[in-house]
């Protein structure tokens, strides 16, 4: 069996691993490289025009016949997706629809909802007919590969690791995982199964393996220093409240917000972080405030509740207010409720209005109510500057605000651009400080080391980390000889 590492090497995300056995070629993840794209593009101002732009820059492999609009036989027979984060599935829309894409049922729900909520493009649309789903306990036979998906804890529901066997060789691929979320027992179960599997090769994530104890904190410091250079003033002071697990995120948020009785509470988190959504919903109930979320997150939430019975204790229609983004009309942005909305969003608007009435939709004149009733709302959003632009009063007054940065995923270059603007908005509103309250979507380095030690593979390859050379510091001495640091596009043979 040949294993080629086509992405995720010396970077966080962009995972692309090609397994080749008996002429059958299976991709493990086909993720977007934010680091790679940021070198050449700055969306939306400068974006790739076609797949050929991505190929020539080595952002996707040059598999002639594999991509849409190409002729010839595909060079990939199937794709296996670990979870629904863009750095693991983001380039799937480029593939020909006849290439089957295997993913968990929950991942399909999330990806479909995201597509239905957003404007379609050649870079975004996955053909539904190409998707085949599985659940924990399934045994997949894809060509010569026997694959056992094992559910793990991550900052998005439906994340999987894989136990893979072909030609008498065994591989364990961790995907992304952690031990401090709502379903940490799933990751423990994975480790037990992986140990019993006795793999020849372990391909392990190492997101938090870094010189700093908190690489995300180090990134924030760099971004703040850049902001000082750009604006010639100090940004609002960041107050760090590092939580141990998702339950302590809620307790830290309670402590910060229960004394802010006359302020609007704005929390920024990832759209697909359903654990954090649940936490903020519980916070809103504790504070007796109305929860406000955006269209894409609301549609993902609605679909998960409707289609996945295993996801529990989430806000339902009627438990949240729906914040509508402005729509573009030619050269300007305008207020619309249903005009130029996607059909799925129109349905969502109708469902929320049926339960809460017209006031349940935050758009147009209703935006002013947020500024007028600051202590009535908790707004959860992935894009705080956009929300602030929408709710600030026309008279130039600056409402009292408590801001919490609660992203659980590492900052990438795309988010870094937005963070600089966010700091400027907070400074404009007169904030002297803001809070960072979160828990990572990834295992701690010491935990990853223990996982490797327990699984005890014959060979281990670290991916999804900026510092693979530090991986050996966290594993047992007797395993350091089995550590293999691969280069981009390198091929190993088992």
Short mmCIF file of C-alpha atoms in Angstrom, two decimals:
data_model
loop_
_atom_site.label_atom_id
_atom_site.label_comp_id
_atom_site.label_asym_id
_atom_site.label_seq_id
_atom_site.Cartn_x
_atom_site.Cartn_y
_atom_site.Cartn_z
CA UNK A 1 0.00 0.00 0.00
CA UNK A 2 1.24 3.49 -0.87
CA UNK A 3 0.37 6.55 1.22
CA UNK A 4 0.93 9.99 -0.32
CA UNK A 5 0.69 13.14 1.81
CA UNK A 6 -0.75 15.82 -0.46
CA UNK A 7 -1.77 18.35 2.20
CA UNK A 8 -1.83 19.05 5.93
CA UNK A 9 1.96 18.87 6.16
CA UNK A 10 3.59 21.56 8.33
CA UNK A 11 0.29 23.44 8.43
CA UNK A 12 -2.97 23.29 10.36
CA UNK A 13 -5.62 21.96 8.00
CA UNK A 14 -5.68 21.27 4.30
CA UNK A 15 -5.60 17.50 4.93
CA UNK A 16 -5.27 15.40 1.76
CA UNK A 17 -3.92 11.85 2.07
CA UNK A 18 -4.00 9.42 -0.85
CA UNK A 19 -4.09 5.67 -0.21
CA UNK A 20 -3.21 3.53 -3.22
CA UNK A 21 -3.61 -0.26 -3.14
CA UNK A 22 -4.06 -2.66 -6.04
CA UNK A 23 -4.64 0.30 -8.34
CA UNK A 24 -7.53 1.66 -6.24
CA UNK A 25 -6.99 5.22 -5.00
CA UNK A 26 -8.79 6.50 -1.90
CA UNK A 27 -8.45 10.04 -0.55
CA UNK A 28 -8.62 10.63 3.19
CA UNK A 29 -10.09 14.13 3.41
CA UNK A 30 -9.79 16.74 0.68
CA UNK A 31 -9.47 19.92 2.71
CA UNK A 32 -8.95 23.52 1.78
CA UNK A 33 -5.53 24.96 2.65
CA UNK A 34 -6.18 28.39 4.17
CA UNK A 35 -2.45 28.92 4.62
CA UNK A 36 -1.72 28.06 0.99
CA UNK A 37 -4.57 30.11 -0.44
CA UNK A 38 -3.65 33.17 1.62
CA UNK A 39 -0.28 33.36 -0.14
CA UNK A 40 -1.95 34.05 -3.48
CA UNK A 41 -5.54 35.15 -2.87
CA UNK A 42 -7.46 37.64 -0.74
CA UNK A 43 -11.15 36.86 -0.97
CA UNK A 44 -13.42 38.35 -2.16
CA UNK A 45 -11.15 40.85 -3.93
CA UNK A 46 -8.77 38.30 -5.44
CA UNK A 47 -10.06 34.74 -5.79
CA UNK A 48 -9.18 31.84 -8.10
CA UNK A 49 -11.04 31.99 -11.40
CA UNK A 50 -11.00 28.25 -12.02
CA UNK A 51 -9.68 24.89 -10.87
CA UNK A 52 -6.60 25.37 -13.05
CA UNK A 53 -5.51 28.26 -10.82
CA UNK A 54 -5.54 25.94 -7.80
CA UNK A 55 -3.70 23.19 -9.70
CA UNK A 56 -0.88 25.40 -10.99
CA UNK A 57 -0.27 26.71 -7.44
CA UNK A 58 -0.18 23.13 -6.07
CA UNK A 59 -3.16 23.82 -3.82
CA UNK A 60 -4.87 20.72 -5.21
CA UNK A 61 -3.07 17.76 -6.82
CA UNK A 62 -2.81 17.66 -10.60
CA UNK A 63 -5.04 14.62 -11.10
CA UNK A 64 -6.05 15.04 -14.75
CA UNK A 65 -9.62 13.88 -15.37
CA UNK A 66 -10.58 14.10 -11.69
CA UNK A 67 -12.08 17.58 -11.57
CA UNK A 68 -15.28 19.02 -12.99
CA UNK A 69 -15.04 20.24 -16.58
CA UNK A 70 -12.07 17.93 -17.24
CA UNK A 71 -12.21 15.05 -19.69
CA UNK A 72 -10.77 11.59 -19.09
CA UNK A 73 -10.99 9.01 -16.32
CA UNK A 74 -10.68 10.27 -12.72
CA UNK A 75 -7.39 9.51 -10.97
CA UNK A 76 -9.25 9.10 -7.66
CA UNK A 77 -11.79 6.33 -7.04
CA UNK A 78 -13.37 7.56 -3.79
CA UNK A 79 -13.02 10.10 -0.97
CA UNK A 80 -13.49 9.57 2.77
CA UNK A 81 -14.28 12.68 4.86
CA UNK A 82 -13.59 12.79 8.61
CA UNK A 83 -15.80 15.79 9.47
CA UNK A 84 -17.48 18.91 8.10
CA UNK A 85 -14.78 21.54 8.62
CA UNK A 86 -13.62 23.24 5.42
CA UNK A 87 -9.98 22.38 6.05
CA UNK A 88 -11.02 18.73 5.69
CA UNK A 89 -13.68 18.83 2.96
CA UNK A 90 -13.43 22.27 1.32
CA UNK A 91 -12.16 21.11 -2.09
CA UNK A 92 -14.77 18.36 -2.56
CA UNK A 93 -16.91 20.67 -4.79
CA UNK A 94 -14.12 20.56 -7.39
CA UNK A 95 -14.45 16.80 -7.96
CA UNK A 96 -16.50 15.11 -10.65
CA UNK A 97 -19.86 13.98 -9.26
CA UNK A 98 -19.24 10.35 -10.27
CA UNK A 99 -16.51 10.09 -7.61
CA UNK A 100 -18.24 8.78 -4.45
CA UNK A 101 -17.68 10.81 -1.29
CA UNK A 102 -18.19 8.93 1.99
CA UNK A 103 -19.00 10.93 5.13
CA UNK A 104 -20.95 10.59 8.35
CA UNK A 105 -24.68 11.31 8.27
CA UNK A 106 -24.26 14.33 10.52
CA UNK A 107 -21.55 15.79 8.26
CA UNK A 108 -23.90 15.52 5.30
CA UNK A 109 -26.63 17.37 7.24
CA UNK A 110 -24.23 20.20 8.13
CA UNK A 111 -22.72 20.51 4.65
CA UNK A 112 -26.12 20.41 2.95
CA UNK A 113 -27.52 23.06 5.31
CA UNK A 114 -24.52 25.30 4.74
CA UNK A 115 -24.93 24.96 0.96
CA UNK A 116 -28.66 25.68 1.15
CA UNK A 117 -28.03 28.81 3.24
CA UNK A 118 -25.34 30.36 1.08
CA UNK A 119 -25.00 31.53 -2.49
CA UNK A 120 -23.78 28.71 -4.70
CA UNK A 121 -20.57 28.86 -6.75
CA UNK A 122 -18.20 26.49 -8.54
CA UNK A 123 -16.07 26.36 -5.38
CA UNK A 124 -18.92 25.56 -2.99
CA UNK A 125 -21.47 23.23 -4.50
CA UNK A 126 -21.15 19.52 -3.70
CA UNK A 127 -23.33 17.27 -5.83
CA UNK A 128 -25.66 15.48 -3.41
CA UNK A 129 -25.77 12.33 -5.54
CA UNK A 130 -22.05 11.77 -4.95
CA UNK A 131 -22.44 11.55 -1.15
CA UNK A 132 -22.71 8.20 0.62
CA UNK A 133 -23.17 8.22 4.40
CA UNK A 134 -22.28 6.04 7.37
CA UNK A 135 -22.65 6.00 11.14
CA UNK A 136 -20.58 4.65 14.02
CA UNK A 137 -20.63 0.87 13.92
CA UNK A 138 -20.62 0.77 10.13
CA UNK A 139 -18.06 -1.29 8.26
CA UNK A 140 -17.21 0.23 4.89
CA UNK A 141 -15.78 -1.71 1.99
CA UNK A 142 -14.38 0.80 -0.47
CA UNK A 143 -12.46 -1.01 -3.19
CA UNK A 144 -9.85 -3.18 -1.44
CA UNK A 145 -10.07 -1.12 1.76
CA UNK A 146 -12.00 -2.22 4.84
CA UNK A 147 -12.78 0.83 6.95
CA UNK A 148 -14.19 1.15 10.44
CA UNK A 149 -15.38 4.71 11.28
CA UNK A 150 -15.13 5.58 14.97
CA UNK A 151 -16.87 8.68 16.34
CA UNK A 152 -14.63 11.15 18.22
CA UNK A 153 -15.14 14.34 20.22
CA UNK A 154 -14.40 17.54 18.29
CA UNK A 155 -15.78 21.09 18.02
CA UNK A 156 -18.28 19.96 15.40
CA UNK A 157 -20.73 17.05 15.71
CA UNK A 158 -20.26 13.95 13.60
CA UNK A 159 -16.43 13.89 13.61
CA UNK A 160 -14.76 10.54 12.89
CA UNK A 161 -11.45 8.75 13.06
CA UNK A 162 -10.86 5.75 10.80
CA UNK A 163 -9.37 2.29 11.21
CA UNK A 164 -8.31 1.14 7.74
CA UNK A 165 -7.11 -2.25 6.53
CA UNK A 166 -5.95 -3.47 3.10
CA UNK A 167 -3.45 -6.07 1.91
CA UNK A 168 -2.66 -7.13 5.47
CA UNK A 169 -1.61 -3.59 6.47
CA UNK A 170 -3.41 -1.41 8.98
CA UNK A 171 -3.69 2.37 9.26
CA UNK A 172 -5.31 4.56 11.92
CA UNK A 173 -6.24 8.10 10.88
CA UNK A 174 -7.30 10.29 13.80
CA UNK A 175 -8.95 13.17 11.94
CA UNK A 176 -9.36 15.94 14.57
CA UNK A 177 -10.18 15.01 18.15
CA UNK A 178 -10.18 16.15 21.77
CA UNK A 179 -11.05 14.88 25.26
CA UNK A 180 -12.76 17.87 26.86
CA UNK A 181 -16.01 18.38 24.92
CA UNK A 182 -19.56 17.19 25.52
CA UNK A 183 -18.82 13.69 24.18
CA UNK A 184 -15.26 13.09 25.38
CA UNK A 185 -16.09 9.41 26.00
CA UNK A 186 -16.19 8.92 22.23
CA UNK A 187 -12.52 9.83 21.89
CA UNK A 188 -11.64 7.45 24.72
CA UNK A 189 -13.55 4.70 22.93
CA UNK A 190 -11.59 5.46 19.77
CA UNK A 191 -8.25 5.09 21.56
CA UNK A 192 -9.28 1.66 22.89
CA UNK A 193 -10.35 0.48 19.44
CA UNK A 194 -7.19 1.86 17.83
CA UNK A 195 -5.01 0.08 20.40
CA UNK A 196 -6.75 -3.24 19.71
CA UNK A 197 -6.34 -2.62 15.96
CA UNK A 198 -2.51 -2.74 16.28
CA UNK A 199 -1.80 -0.41 13.35
CA UNK A 200 1.28 -0.40 11.16
CA UNK A 201 0.81 3.36 10.69
CA UNK A 202 -0.82 6.04 12.83
CA UNK A 203 -1.57 9.34 11.09
CA UNK A 204 -2.25 11.75 13.95
CA UNK A 205 -3.30 15.37 14.17
CA UNK A 206 -1.07 17.67 16.20
CA UNK A 207 -2.78 21.06 16.06
CA UNK A 208 -1.68 22.21 19.50
CA UNK A 209 1.85 20.84 19.29
CA UNK A 210 3.75 24.13 19.25
CA UNK A 211 6.53 26.06 21.03
CA UNK A 212 3.87 28.03 22.92
CA UNK A 213 1.58 26.39 25.46
CA UNK A 214 -1.32 28.05 23.63
CA UNK A 215 -0.57 28.67 19.92
CA UNK A 216 -3.91 30.44 19.46
CA UNK A 217 -2.98 32.89 22.23
CA UNK A 218 0.36 33.53 20.53
CA UNK A 219 -1.43 34.24 17.25
CA UNK A 220 -3.71 36.74 18.98
CA UNK A 221 -0.71 38.59 20.40
CA UNK A 222 0.83 38.89 16.93
CA UNK A 223 -2.44 40.16 15.49
CA UNK A 224 -2.77 42.73 18.26
CA UNK A 225 0.78 43.94 17.64
CA UNK A 226 -0.06 44.31 13.95
CA UNK A 227 -3.15 46.30 14.89
CA UNK A 228 -1.04 48.64 17.05
CA UNK A 229 1.30 49.25 14.10
CA UNK A 230 -1.63 49.94 11.75
CA UNK A 231 -3.73 52.14 14.03
CA UNK A 232 -1.01 53.73 16.21
CA UNK A 233 -3.01 53.04 19.36
CA UNK A 234 -3.45 50.22 21.83
CA UNK A 235 -6.34 47.84 21.11
CA UNK A 236 -8.83 46.93 23.83
CA UNK A 237 -7.26 44.78 26.53
CA UNK A 238 -7.87 41.06 26.05
CA UNK A 239 -8.88 39.29 29.27
CA UNK A 240 -8.18 35.60 28.92
CA UNK A 241 -10.45 33.10 30.67
CA UNK A 242 -9.13 29.68 29.67
CA UNK A 243 -11.70 26.99 30.36
CA UNK A 244 -10.89 23.34 30.99
CA UNK A 245 -13.95 21.98 29.21
CA UNK A 246 -17.25 23.10 27.68
CA UNK A 247 -19.01 23.13 31.05
CA UNK A 248 -16.47 25.57 32.47
CA UNK A 249 -16.91 27.80 29.38
CA UNK A 250 -20.48 28.34 30.56
CA UNK A 251 -19.40 29.11 34.12
CA UNK A 252 -16.77 31.62 32.95
CA UNK A 253 -19.33 33.32 30.70
CA UNK A 254 -21.79 33.55 33.57
CA UNK A 255 -19.20 35.20 35.79
CA UNK A 256 -18.35 37.81 33.14
CA UNK A 257 -21.87 38.63 31.98
CA UNK A 258 -24.11 38.55 35.03
CA UNK A 259 -22.72 41.92 36.17
CA UNK A 260 -23.24 43.55 32.74
CA UNK A 261 -26.93 44.24 33.24
CA UNK A 262 -27.23 47.26 30.93
CA UNK A 263 -25.01 46.09 28.08
CA UNK A 264 -25.52 44.19 24.87
CA UNK A 265 -23.81 40.81 24.99
CA UNK A 266 -22.06 39.87 21.73
CA UNK A 267 -20.30 36.51 21.43
CA UNK A 268 -18.24 35.44 18.41
CA UNK A 269 -17.87 31.72 17.69
CA UNK A 270 -17.68 29.35 14.74
CA UNK A 271 -20.91 28.69 12.86
CA UNK A 272 -20.60 24.91 13.12
CA UNK A 273 -19.56 24.77 16.79
CA UNK A 274 -22.79 23.26 18.08
CA UNK A 275 -21.38 22.69 21.56
CA UNK A 276 -20.69 26.43 21.87
CA UNK A 277 -24.16 27.23 20.53
CA UNK A 278 -25.64 25.03 23.23
CA UNK A 279 -23.49 26.77 25.85
CA UNK A 280 -24.56 30.26 24.73
CA UNK A 281 -28.21 29.17 24.68
CA UNK A 282 -27.90 27.97 28.28
CA UNK A 283 -26.24 31.30 29.13
CA UNK A 284 -29.12 33.24 27.56
CA UNK A 285 -31.62 31.27 29.66
CA UNK A 286 -29.57 31.89 32.81
CA UNK A 287 -29.50 35.64 32.06
CA UNK A 288 -33.15 35.68 30.93
CA UNK A 289 -32.15 37.18 27.58
CA UNK A 290 -33.23 36.40 24.03
CA UNK A 291 -30.75 34.40 21.95
CA UNK A 292 -30.08 35.79 18.45
CA UNK A 293 -28.31 33.70 15.79
CA UNK A 294 -27.68 34.08 12.05
CA UNK A 295 -29.23 32.35 9.05
CA UNK A 296 -26.59 29.72 8.33
CA UNK A 297 -26.22 28.60 11.93
CA UNK A 298 -29.98 28.57 12.41
CA UNK A 299 -30.48 26.38 9.34
CA UNK A 300 -27.76 23.94 10.45
CA UNK A 301 -29.37 23.81 13.90
CA UNK A 302 -32.87 23.25 12.48
CA UNK A 303 -31.68 20.44 10.19
CA UNK A 304 -29.69 18.72 12.94
CA UNK A 305 -32.67 18.67 15.29
CA UNK A 306 -34.96 17.50 12.50
CA UNK A 307 -32.71 14.81 11.01
CA UNK A 308 -30.29 13.60 13.72
CA UNK A 309 -32.05 12.17 16.81
CA UNK A 310 -28.72 11.58 18.57
CA UNK A 311 -28.04 15.31 19.01
CA UNK A 312 -29.87 16.50 22.10
CA UNK A 313 -30.46 19.55 24.31
CA UNK A 314 -30.33 22.21 21.60
CA UNK A 315 -32.51 25.30 21.06
CA UNK A 316 -35.47 24.65 18.80
CA UNK A 317 -37.53 26.96 16.57
CA UNK A 318 -39.02 29.47 18.99
CA UNK A 319 -35.99 29.40 21.31
CA UNK A 320 -33.99 31.90 19.25
CA UNK A 321 -34.45 35.08 17.21
CA UNK A 322 -33.21 35.02 13.62
CA UNK A 323 -30.73 37.69 12.48
CA UNK A 324 -30.87 38.36 8.72
CA UNK A 325 -27.87 39.69 6.84
CA UNK A 326 -28.35 42.45 4.31
CA UNK A 327 -28.59 41.38 0.67
CA UNK A 328 -26.60 42.87 -2.18
CA UNK A 329 -28.54 44.59 -4.98
CA UNK A 330 -26.30 45.68 -7.83
CA UNK A 331 -23.87 48.16 -6.27
CA UNK A 332 -25.41 48.57 -2.84
CA UNK A 333 -26.65 46.59 0.14
CA UNK A 334 -30.29 46.80 1.08
CA UNK A 335 -32.72 45.55 3.67
CA UNK A 336 -34.88 42.65 2.55
CA UNK A 337 -36.73 40.00 4.45
CA UNK A 338 -37.45 37.27 1.90
CA UNK A 339 -36.49 38.86 -1.42
CA UNK A 340 -33.36 37.21 -2.89
CA UNK A 341 -33.17 34.76 0.01
CA UNK A 342 -32.50 31.09 -0.60
CA UNK A 343 -35.63 28.86 -0.41
CA UNK A 344 -34.39 27.15 2.76
CA UNK A 345 -33.94 30.53 4.48
CA UNK A 346 -37.43 31.63 3.42
CA UNK A 347 -38.80 28.48 5.03
CA UNK A 348 -36.80 29.20 8.19
CA UNK A 349 -38.12 32.78 8.35
CA UNK A 350 -41.68 31.48 8.10
CA UNK A 351 -41.12 28.90 10.86
CA UNK A 352 -39.61 31.46 13.25
CA UNK A 353 -42.40 33.97 12.55
CA UNK A 354 -45.03 31.31 13.22
CA UNK A 355 -43.60 30.84 16.72
CA UNK A 356 -42.41 34.34 17.66
CA UNK A 357 -44.27 36.69 15.33
CA UNK A 358 -42.62 39.42 13.20
CA UNK A 359 -40.39 40.51 16.09
CA UNK A 360 -38.62 37.15 15.92
CA UNK A 361 -36.85 38.24 12.73
CA UNK A 362 -34.08 40.80 13.29
CA UNK A 363 -33.98 42.86 10.09
CA UNK A 364 -34.85 46.40 8.93
CA UNK A 365 -36.46 48.46 11.69
CA UNK A 366 -36.20 45.52 14.09
CA UNK A 367 -32.42 45.99 14.19
CA UNK A 368 -32.98 49.22 16.13
CA UNK A 369 -34.72 47.29 18.90
CA UNK A 370 -31.45 45.57 19.70
CA UNK A 371 -29.76 48.92 20.41
CA UNK A 372 -32.83 50.15 22.30
CA UNK A 373 -33.12 47.03 24.49
CA UNK A 374 -29.47 46.17 25.09
CA UNK A 375 -30.06 44.02 28.15
CA UNK A 376 -32.63 41.85 26.37
CA UNK A 377 -30.33 40.07 23.92
CA UNK A 378 -27.40 37.69 23.56
CA UNK A 379 -26.11 37.69 19.97
CA UNK A 380 -24.04 34.74 18.77
CA UNK A 381 -22.28 35.31 15.44
CA UNK A 382 -19.20 34.28 13.42
CA UNK A 383 -18.91 37.86 12.08
CA UNK A 384 -19.14 40.50 14.79
CA UNK A 385 -18.29 43.58 12.64
CA UNK A 386 -21.17 42.79 10.28
CA UNK A 387 -23.62 42.56 13.19
CA UNK A 388 -22.30 45.76 14.77
CA UNK A 389 -22.78 47.64 11.50
CA UNK A 390 -26.35 46.43 11.40
CA UNK A 391 -27.42 47.39 14.92
CA UNK A 392 -25.56 50.65 15.62
CA UNK A 393 -27.97 53.63 15.87
CA UNK A 394 -28.05 56.11 12.99
CA UNK A 395 -27.43 59.03 15.36
CA UNK A 396 -23.86 57.86 15.99
CA UNK A 397 -24.42 56.91 19.62
CA UNK A 398 -22.38 53.98 20.87
CA UNK A 399 -24.26 51.36 22.88
CA UNK A 400 -22.70 49.68 25.89
CA UNK A 401 -21.23 46.34 24.84
CA UNK A 402 -19.67 43.26 26.42
CA UNK A 403 -17.76 41.27 23.80
CA UNK A 404 -16.59 37.66 24.17
CA UNK A 405 -14.31 36.01 21.62
CA UNK A 406 -15.16 32.32 21.84
CA UNK A 407 -13.77 30.64 18.75
CA UNK A 408 -12.66 27.07 19.42
CA UNK A 409 -10.76 26.58 16.16
CA UNK A 410 -7.22 27.85 15.44
CA UNK A 411 -6.92 31.23 13.80
CA UNK A 412 -6.00 31.02 10.15
CA UNK A 413 -4.95 33.75 7.77
CA UNK A 414 -8.50 34.38 6.60
CA UNK A 415 -9.73 34.94 10.15
CA UNK A 416 -6.69 37.09 10.89
CA UNK A 417 -7.82 39.69 8.36
CA UNK A 418 -11.20 39.91 10.04
CA UNK A 419 -9.69 40.07 13.53
CA UNK A 420 -7.84 43.27 12.70
CA UNK A 421 -11.15 44.87 11.67
CA UNK A 422 -12.84 43.51 14.78
CA UNK A 423 -10.30 45.21 17.05
CA UNK A 424 -10.92 48.49 15.25
CA UNK A 425 -14.68 48.17 15.77
CA UNK A 426 -14.27 47.42 19.46
CA UNK A 427 -11.98 50.44 19.84
CA UNK A 428 -14.47 52.62 17.94
CA UNK A 429 -17.19 51.62 20.40
CA UNK A 430 -14.95 52.64 23.27
CA UNK A 431 -14.32 49.20 24.75
CA UNK A 432 -11.39 49.14 27.13
CA UNK A 433 -11.38 45.34 27.32
CA UNK A 434 -12.93 42.23 25.85
CA UNK A 435 -12.92 38.60 26.94
CA UNK A 436 -11.55 35.45 25.39
CA UNK A 437 -13.46 32.50 26.79
CA UNK A 438 -13.16 29.23 24.96
CA UNK A 439 -11.94 25.66 24.97
CA UNK A 440 -10.03 24.24 22.03
CA UNK A 441 -11.45 21.84 19.48
CA UNK A 442 -8.23 19.83 19.66
CA UNK A 443 -6.44 17.58 22.14
CA UNK A 444 -3.60 18.95 24.25
CA UNK A 445 -0.07 17.91 23.21
CA UNK A 446 0.32 15.77 26.33
CA UNK A 447 -2.95 14.00 25.55
CA UNK A 448 -1.85 13.32 21.97
CA UNK A 449 1.39 11.86 23.31
CA UNK A 450 -0.54 9.50 25.59
CA UNK A 451 -2.76 8.46 22.68
CA UNK A 452 0.29 7.58 20.56
CA UNK A 453 1.84 5.68 23.46
CA UNK A 454 -1.32 3.65 24.05
CA UNK A 455 -1.93 2.84 20.37
CA UNK A 456 1.77 1.93 20.02
CA UNK A 457 1.99 1.98 16.20
CA UNK A 458 4.92 0.70 14.18
CA UNK A 459 5.12 4.12 12.53
CA UNK A 460 3.53 7.49 13.35
CA UNK A 461 3.20 10.49 11.02
CA UNK A 462 2.10 13.86 12.48
CA UNK A 463 -0.11 16.06 10.30
CA UNK A 464 -2.38 19.08 10.83
CA UNK A 465 0.36 20.84 12.79
CA UNK A 466 2.72 23.73 12.08
CA UNK A 467 5.46 22.07 14.15
CA UNK A 468 5.73 18.35 13.32
CA UNK A 469 9.35 18.40 14.51
CA UNK A 470 8.11 18.93 18.10
CA UNK A 471 5.83 15.89 18.02
CA UNK A 472 8.54 13.61 19.41
CA UNK A 473 8.73 15.65 22.62
CA UNK A 474 5.38 14.24 23.72
CA UNK A 475 5.71 10.53 22.94
CA UNK A 476 7.64 7.79 24.74
CA UNK A 477 11.31 7.32 24.00
CA UNK A 478 10.84 3.86 22.54
CA UNK A 479 8.39 5.28 19.97
CA UNK A 480 10.55 8.18 18.80
CA UNK A 481 12.33 5.90 16.37
CA UNK A 482 8.97 5.17 14.74
CA UNK A 483 8.24 8.88 14.20
CA UNK A 484 8.32 9.82 10.53
CA UNK A 485 8.33 13.48 9.47
CA UNK A 486 7.14 13.57 5.88
CA UNK A 487 7.41 16.31 3.29
CA UNK A 488 4.55 17.63 1.18
CA UNK A 489 3.77 15.19 -1.68
CA UNK A 490 6.01 12.50 -0.15
CA UNK A 491 4.89 8.88 -0.57
CA UNK A 492 5.42 6.10 1.98
CA UNK A 493 5.00 2.41 1.30
CA UNK A 494 3.77 -0.20 3.76
#
